[in-house]
Structures are given as structure tokens and as C-alpha cells.
mmCIF file with all atom_site columns, C-alpha atoms in Angstrom:
data_model
loop_
_atom_site.group_PDB
_atom_site.id
_atom_site.type_symbol
_atom_site.label_atom_id
_atom_site.label_alt_id
_atom_site.label_comp_id
_atom_site.label_asym_id
_atom_site.label_entity_id
_atom_site.label_seq_id
_atom_site.pdbx_PDB_ins_code
_atom_site.Cartn_x
_atom_site.Cartn_y
_atom_site.Cartn_z
_atom_site.occupancy
_atom_site.B_iso_or_equiv
_atom_site.pdbx_formal_charge
_atom_site.auth_seq_id
_atom_site.auth_comp_id
_atom_site.auth_asym_id
_atom_site.auth_atom_id
_atom_site.pdbx_PDB_model_num
ATOM 1   C CA . MET A 1 1   ? 89.115  71.096  89.271  1.00 57.00 ? 28  MET A CA 1
ATOM 2   C CA . GLY A 1 2   ? 89.961  74.146  88.036  1.00 68.00 ? 29  GLY A CA 1
ATOM 3   C CA . GLY A 1 3   ? 86.051  74.865  87.616  1.00 77.00 ? 30  GLY A CA 1
ATOM 4   C CA . ARG A 1 4   ? 85.211  73.648  90.847  1.00 75.00 ? 31  ARG A CA 1
ATOM 5   C CA . MET A 1 5   ? 88.131  75.906  92.163  1.00 74.00 ? 32  MET A CA 1
ATOM 6   C CA . GLN A 1 6   ? 86.030  78.923  89.982  1.00 81.00 ? 33  GLN A CA 1
ATOM 7   C CA . GLU A 1 7   ? 83.395  78.081  91.906  1.00 82.00 ? 34  GLU A CA 1
ATOM 8   C CA . LEU A 1 8   ? 84.524  77.856  95.184  1.00 81.00 ? 35  LEU A CA 1
ATOM 9   C CA . ASN A 1 9   ? 86.194  81.192  94.735  1.00 82.00 ? 36  ASN A CA 1
ATOM 10  C CA . GLU A 1 10  ? 82.701  82.676  93.622  1.00 86.00 ? 37  GLU A CA 1
ATOM 11  C CA . ARG A 1 11  ? 80.987  81.268  96.613  1.00 87.00 ? 38  ARG A CA 1
ATOM 12  C CA . MET A 1 12  ? 83.605  82.561  99.086  1.00 88.00 ? 39  MET A CA 1
ATOM 13  C CA . LYS A 1 13  ? 83.255  85.830  97.737  1.00 90.00 ? 40  LYS A CA 1
ATOM 14  C CA . THR A 1 14  ? 79.526  85.555  98.857  1.00 92.00 ? 41  THR A CA 1
ATOM 15  C CA . GLN A 1 15  ? 80.221  84.503  102.734 1.00 94.00 ? 42  GLN A CA 1
ATOM 16  C CA . ARG A 1 16  ? 80.882  86.438  105.321 1.00 96.00 ? 43  ARG A CA 1
ATOM 17  C CA . ALA A 1 17  ? 82.799  86.567  108.487 1.00 96.00 ? 44  ALA A CA 1
ATOM 18  C CA . THR A 1 18  ? 82.680  89.034  111.441 1.00 98.00 ? 45  THR A CA 1
ATOM 19  C CA . GLY A 1 19  ? 85.076  89.855  113.769 1.00 98.00 ? 46  GLY A CA 1
ATOM 20  C CA . SER A 1 20  ? 84.238  92.089  116.876 1.00 98.00 ? 47  SER A CA 1
ATOM 21  C CA . SER A 1 21  ? 86.209  93.542  120.138 1.00 98.00 ? 48  SER A CA 1
ATOM 22  C CA . GLY A 1 22  ? 85.849  96.026  122.650 1.00 97.00 ? 49  GLY A CA 1
ATOM 23  C CA . GLY A 1 23  ? 82.406  94.316  123.771 1.00 97.00 ? 50  GLY A CA 1
ATOM 24  C CA . GLY A 1 24  ? 81.461  95.168  120.379 1.00 97.00 ? 51  GLY A CA 1
ATOM 25  C CA . MET A 1 25  ? 82.670  98.569  120.001 1.00 98.00 ? 52  MET A CA 1
ATOM 26  C CA . VAL A 1 26  ? 84.136  97.792  116.852 1.00 98.00 ? 53  VAL A CA 1
ATOM 27  C CA . GLU A 1 27  ? 83.142  95.019  114.075 1.00 99.00 ? 54  GLU A CA 1
ATOM 28  C CA . VAL A 1 28  ? 84.999  94.075  111.252 1.00 98.00 ? 55  VAL A CA 1
ATOM 29  C CA . GLU A 1 29  ? 83.097  92.377  108.347 1.00 98.00 ? 56  GLU A CA 1
ATOM 30  C CA . VAL A 1 30  ? 85.006  90.581  105.749 1.00 97.00 ? 57  VAL A CA 1
ATOM 31  C CA . ASN A 1 31  ? 84.093  88.261  102.703 1.00 94.00 ? 58  ASN A CA 1
ATOM 32  C CA . GLY A 1 32  ? 85.647  85.126  101.874 1.00 91.00 ? 59  GLY A CA 1
ATOM 33  C CA . LEU A 1 33  ? 88.361  86.150  100.115 1.00 89.00 ? 60  LEU A CA 1
ATOM 34  C CA . ALA A 1 34  ? 89.836  88.070  103.483 1.00 91.00 ? 61  ALA A CA 1
ATOM 35  C CA . GLU A 1 35  ? 88.638  91.540  101.736 1.00 93.00 ? 62  GLU A CA 1
ATOM 36  C CA . VAL A 1 36  ? 87.392  93.723  104.587 1.00 97.00 ? 63  VAL A CA 1
ATOM 37  C CA . LEU A 1 37  ? 83.933  95.174  103.240 1.00 97.00 ? 64  LEU A CA 1
ATOM 38  C CA . ARG A 1 38  ? 83.191  97.022  106.487 1.00 98.00 ? 65  ARG A CA 1
ATOM 39  C CA . CYS A 1 39  ? 84.438  98.148  109.645 1.00 98.00 ? 66  CYS A CA 1
ATOM 40  C CA . ARG A 1 40  ? 81.910  99.894  112.399 1.00 98.00 ? 67  ARG A CA 1
ATOM 41  C CA . ILE A 1 41  ? 83.424  101.886 115.563 1.00 98.00 ? 68  ILE A CA 1
ATOM 42  C CA . ASP A 1 42  ? 80.988  103.026 117.946 1.00 98.00 ? 69  ASP A CA 1
ATOM 43  C CA . GLU A 1 43  ? 80.453  106.134 118.299 1.00 97.00 ? 70  GLU A CA 1
ATOM 44  C CA . GLY A 1 44  ? 81.438  106.869 121.827 1.00 96.00 ? 71  GLY A CA 1
ATOM 45  C CA . LEU A 1 45  ? 84.436  105.214 121.267 1.00 97.00 ? 72  LEU A CA 1
ATOM 46  C CA . ILE A 1 46  ? 85.153  107.822 118.724 1.00 96.00 ? 73  ILE A CA 1
ATOM 47  C CA . ALA A 1 47  ? 84.402  110.524 120.874 1.00 97.00 ? 74  ALA A CA 1
ATOM 48  C CA . GLY A 1 48  ? 86.248  109.212 123.736 1.00 96.00 ? 75  GLY A CA 1
ATOM 49  C CA . GLY A 1 49  ? 89.579  110.085 121.525 1.00 94.00 ? 76  GLY A CA 1
ATOM 50  C CA . ASP A 1 50  ? 91.703  107.416 122.215 1.00 96.00 ? 77  ASP A CA 1
ATOM 51  C CA . ARG A 1 51  ? 93.353  106.649 118.966 1.00 96.00 ? 78  ARG A CA 1
ATOM 52  C CA . GLU A 1 52  ? 95.739  103.609 120.198 1.00 98.00 ? 79  GLU A CA 1
ATOM 53  C CA . LEU A 1 53  ? 92.683  102.165 122.164 1.00 97.00 ? 80  LEU A CA 1
ATOM 54  C CA . ILE A 1 54  ? 90.754  102.419 118.862 1.00 98.00 ? 81  ILE A CA 1
ATOM 55  C CA . GLU A 1 55  ? 93.694  100.900 116.342 1.00 98.00 ? 82  GLU A CA 1
ATOM 56  C CA . ASP A 1 56  ? 94.287  98.298  118.702 1.00 98.00 ? 83  ASP A CA 1
ATOM 57  C CA . LEU A 1 57  ? 89.929  97.168  118.692 1.00 98.00 ? 84  LEU A CA 1
ATOM 58  C CA . VAL A 1 58  ? 90.233  97.552  114.917 1.00 98.00 ? 85  VAL A CA 1
ATOM 59  C CA . VAL A 1 59  ? 93.186  95.044  114.854 1.00 98.00 ? 86  VAL A CA 1
ATOM 60  C CA . THR A 1 60  ? 92.058  92.599  117.221 1.00 98.00 ? 87  THR A CA 1
ATOM 61  C CA . ALA A 1 61  ? 88.499  92.682  115.227 1.00 98.00 ? 88  ALA A CA 1
ATOM 62  C CA . VAL A 1 62  ? 90.195  92.039  111.811 1.00 98.00 ? 89  VAL A CA 1
ATOM 63  C CA . ASN A 1 63  ? 92.274  89.453  112.991 1.00 97.00 ? 90  ASN A CA 1
ATOM 64  C CA . GLN A 1 64  ? 89.189  87.688  114.636 1.00 98.00 ? 91  GLN A CA 1
ATOM 65  C CA . ALA A 1 65  ? 87.523  87.999  111.479 1.00 97.00 ? 92  ALA A CA 1
ATOM 66  C CA . MET A 1 66  ? 90.203  86.719  109.455 1.00 95.00 ? 93  MET A CA 1
ATOM 67  C CA . THR A 1 67  ? 90.483  83.249  111.527 1.00 94.00 ? 94  THR A CA 1
ATOM 68  C CA . LYS A 1 68  ? 87.038  82.575  110.657 1.00 95.00 ? 95  LYS A CA 1
ATOM 69  C CA . THR A 1 69  ? 88.017  83.511  106.984 1.00 92.00 ? 96  THR A CA 1
ATOM 70  C CA . LYS A 1 70  ? 90.845  81.119  107.323 1.00 90.00 ? 97  LYS A CA 1
ATOM 71  C CA . GLN A 1 71  ? 88.433  78.426  108.692 1.00 90.00 ? 98  GLN A CA 1
ATOM 72  C CA . MET A 1 72  ? 85.668  78.885  106.381 1.00 89.00 ? 99  MET A CA 1
ATOM 73  C CA . HIS A 1 73  ? 88.610  78.348  103.413 1.00 84.00 ? 100 HIS A CA 1
ATOM 74  C CA . ALA A 1 74  ? 89.397  74.969  105.155 1.00 84.00 ? 101 ALA A CA 1
ATOM 75  C CA . GLU A 1 75  ? 85.986  74.025  105.519 1.00 85.00 ? 102 GLU A CA 1
ATOM 76  C CA . ALA A 1 76  ? 85.674  74.409  101.801 1.00 82.00 ? 103 ALA A CA 1
ATOM 77  C CA . MET A 1 77  ? 88.422  72.759  100.896 1.00 79.00 ? 104 MET A CA 1
ATOM 78  C CA . GLN A 1 78  ? 87.558  69.568  102.706 1.00 79.00 ? 105 GLN A CA 1
ATOM 79  C CA . SER A 1 79  ? 84.387  69.811  100.776 1.00 79.00 ? 106 SER A CA 1
ATOM 80  C CA . LEU A 1 80  ? 86.077  70.216  97.602  1.00 73.00 ? 107 LEU A CA 1
ATOM 81  C CA . THR A 1 81  ? 88.303  67.426  97.745  1.00 72.00 ? 108 THR A CA 1
ATOM 82  C CA . GLY A 1 82  ? 85.057  65.378  99.025  1.00 73.00 ? 109 GLY A CA 1
ATOM 83  C CA . GLY A 1 83  ? 86.899  64.391  102.320 1.00 66.00 ? 110 GLY A CA 1
ATOM 84  C CA . MET A 1 84  ? 89.930  62.723  100.307 1.00 68.00 ? 111 MET A CA 1
ATOM 85  C CA . SER A 1 85  ? 93.138  62.514  102.099 1.00 63.00 ? 112 SER A CA 1
ATOM 86  C CA . LEU A 1 86  ? 95.444  64.572  99.633  1.00 64.00 ? 113 LEU A CA 1
ATOM 87  C CA . PRO A 1 87  ? 99.194  64.103  100.997 1.00 67.00 ? 114 PRO A CA 1
ATOM 88  C CA . GLY A 1 88  ? 100.446 67.345  102.528 1.00 66.00 ? 115 GLY A CA 1
ATOM 89  C CA . LEU A 1 89  ? 97.163  68.929  102.548 1.00 61.00 ? 116 LEU A CA 1
ATOM 90  C CA . ASP A 1 90  ? 96.402  68.868  105.986 1.00 61.00 ? 117 ASP A CA 1
ATOM 91  C CA . GLU A 1 91  ? 100.124 70.516  106.579 1.00 66.00 ? 118 GLU A CA 1
ATOM 92  C CA . ALA A 1 92  ? 99.235  73.079  103.853 1.00 63.00 ? 119 ALA A CA 1
ATOM 93  C CA . MET A 1 93  ? 95.917  73.607  106.128 1.00 56.00 ? 120 MET A CA 1
ATOM 94  C CA . GLN A 1 94  ? 98.007  74.311  108.730 1.00 58.00 ? 121 GLN A CA 1
ATOM 95  C CA . GLN A 1 95  ? 100.290 76.413  107.547 1.00 60.00 ? 122 GLN A CA 1
ATOM 96  C CA . PHE A 1 96  ? 97.258  78.307  106.008 1.00 56.00 ? 123 PHE A CA 1
ATOM 97  C CA . LEU A 1 97  ? 95.762  78.717  109.474 1.00 53.00 ? 124 LEU A CA 1
ATOM 98  C CA . GLY A 1 98  ? 98.652  79.673  111.203 1.00 57.00 ? 125 GLY A CA 1
ATOM 99  C CA . SER A 1 99  ? 98.213  76.894  113.919 1.00 50.00 ? 126 SER A CA 1
ATOM 100 C CA . ASP A 1 100 ? 98.340  73.165  114.358 1.00 44.00 ? 127 ASP A CA 1
ATOM 101 C CA . GLN A 1 101 ? 94.629  72.849  114.352 1.00 41.00 ? 128 GLN A CA 1
ATOM 102 C CA . THR A 1 102 ? 92.206  73.365  111.958 1.00 37.00 ? 129 THR A CA 1
ATOM 103 C CA . THR A 1 103 ? 89.469  73.475  114.616 1.00 38.00 ? 130 THR A CA 1
ATOM 104 C CA . ASP A 1 104 ? 86.513  75.704  114.289 1.00 38.00 ? 131 ASP A CA 1
ATOM 105 C CA . GLU A 1 105 ? 87.404  79.146  116.134 1.00 39.00 ? 132 GLU A CA 1
ATOM 106 C CA . THR A 1 106 ? 84.291  80.934  115.008 1.00 38.00 ? 133 THR A CA 1
ATOM 107 C CA . ASP A 1 107 ? 82.501  80.969  118.504 1.00 39.00 ? 134 ASP A CA 1
ATOM 108 C CA . GLU A 1 108 ? 84.932  83.067  119.599 1.00 41.00 ? 135 GLU A CA 1
ATOM 109 C CA . THR A 1 109 ? 83.968  86.703  120.395 1.00 40.00 ? 136 THR A CA 1
ATOM 110 C CA . ASP A 1 110 ? 85.848  89.658  122.345 1.00 42.00 ? 137 ASP A CA 1
ATOM 111 C CA . ASP A 1 111 ? 88.582  87.111  123.507 1.00 42.00 ? 138 ASP A CA 1
ATOM 112 C CA . LYS A 1 112 ? 91.349  89.105  122.008 1.00 41.00 ? 139 LYS A CA 1
ATOM 113 C CA . GLU A 1 113 ? 90.410  92.443  123.619 1.00 42.00 ? 140 GLU A CA 1
ATOM 114 C CA . SER A 1 114 ? 93.088  94.601  124.201 1.00 40.00 ? 141 SER A CA 1
#
């Protein structure tokens, strides 16, 4: 299984998830390893000079992208185990996802605007 985990890790490094906030004024892109690759902030938002708003929007966008990354991990682990039920895996994934569900939240956009 070690080789499959390495393969999974390499695949996750190439996958991308994007979080956005402020109606798309802030976008953050991360890879499947939860590494931030890009952060785009609308020029008009920067020109407005509201530092606190920008900070809040960046945090929201990063958190949204990380939630999507966690879901990608959950799906990858399920494919790695071939759908087998491993004792404790469901609980570990719920803890990793930070919720009681492993449902897909990748369709949420701008739900956590500040």
C-alpha cells in the first residue's frame, strides 16, 4: 500500500481546488496537498484600501479551498481502499474533514462572505 500512497500523493499534488469570496473579488488556488499556489485580489478591492475586509475575504477564500481539498482527500482515500470498510476510517475522515459528514461541498461559492 506504500507505493499506492506515494502515487496518491503525487496525484494530489497535481489536483487543484479554488476558493473565492466577495463575489469573486478574491480567489485562492491550492493543490491537493493544501499548498497555496495562487491568490488573486481584485484591483478595485485593493484600491478601496479596506485592509480588514481584504483580510477577511482572503481567509474565507482560503478556508473554502481547503474544504474542497479535504473532500478531494476523502474521495482519494475511498478510491485507494477500493471502497473497503476499514475500521476507524470513517471516523478518521470525519475528524480530518472537521465535520460529521463527508459530503461534497465543492459547489459552494461565496457562501462565507464577510
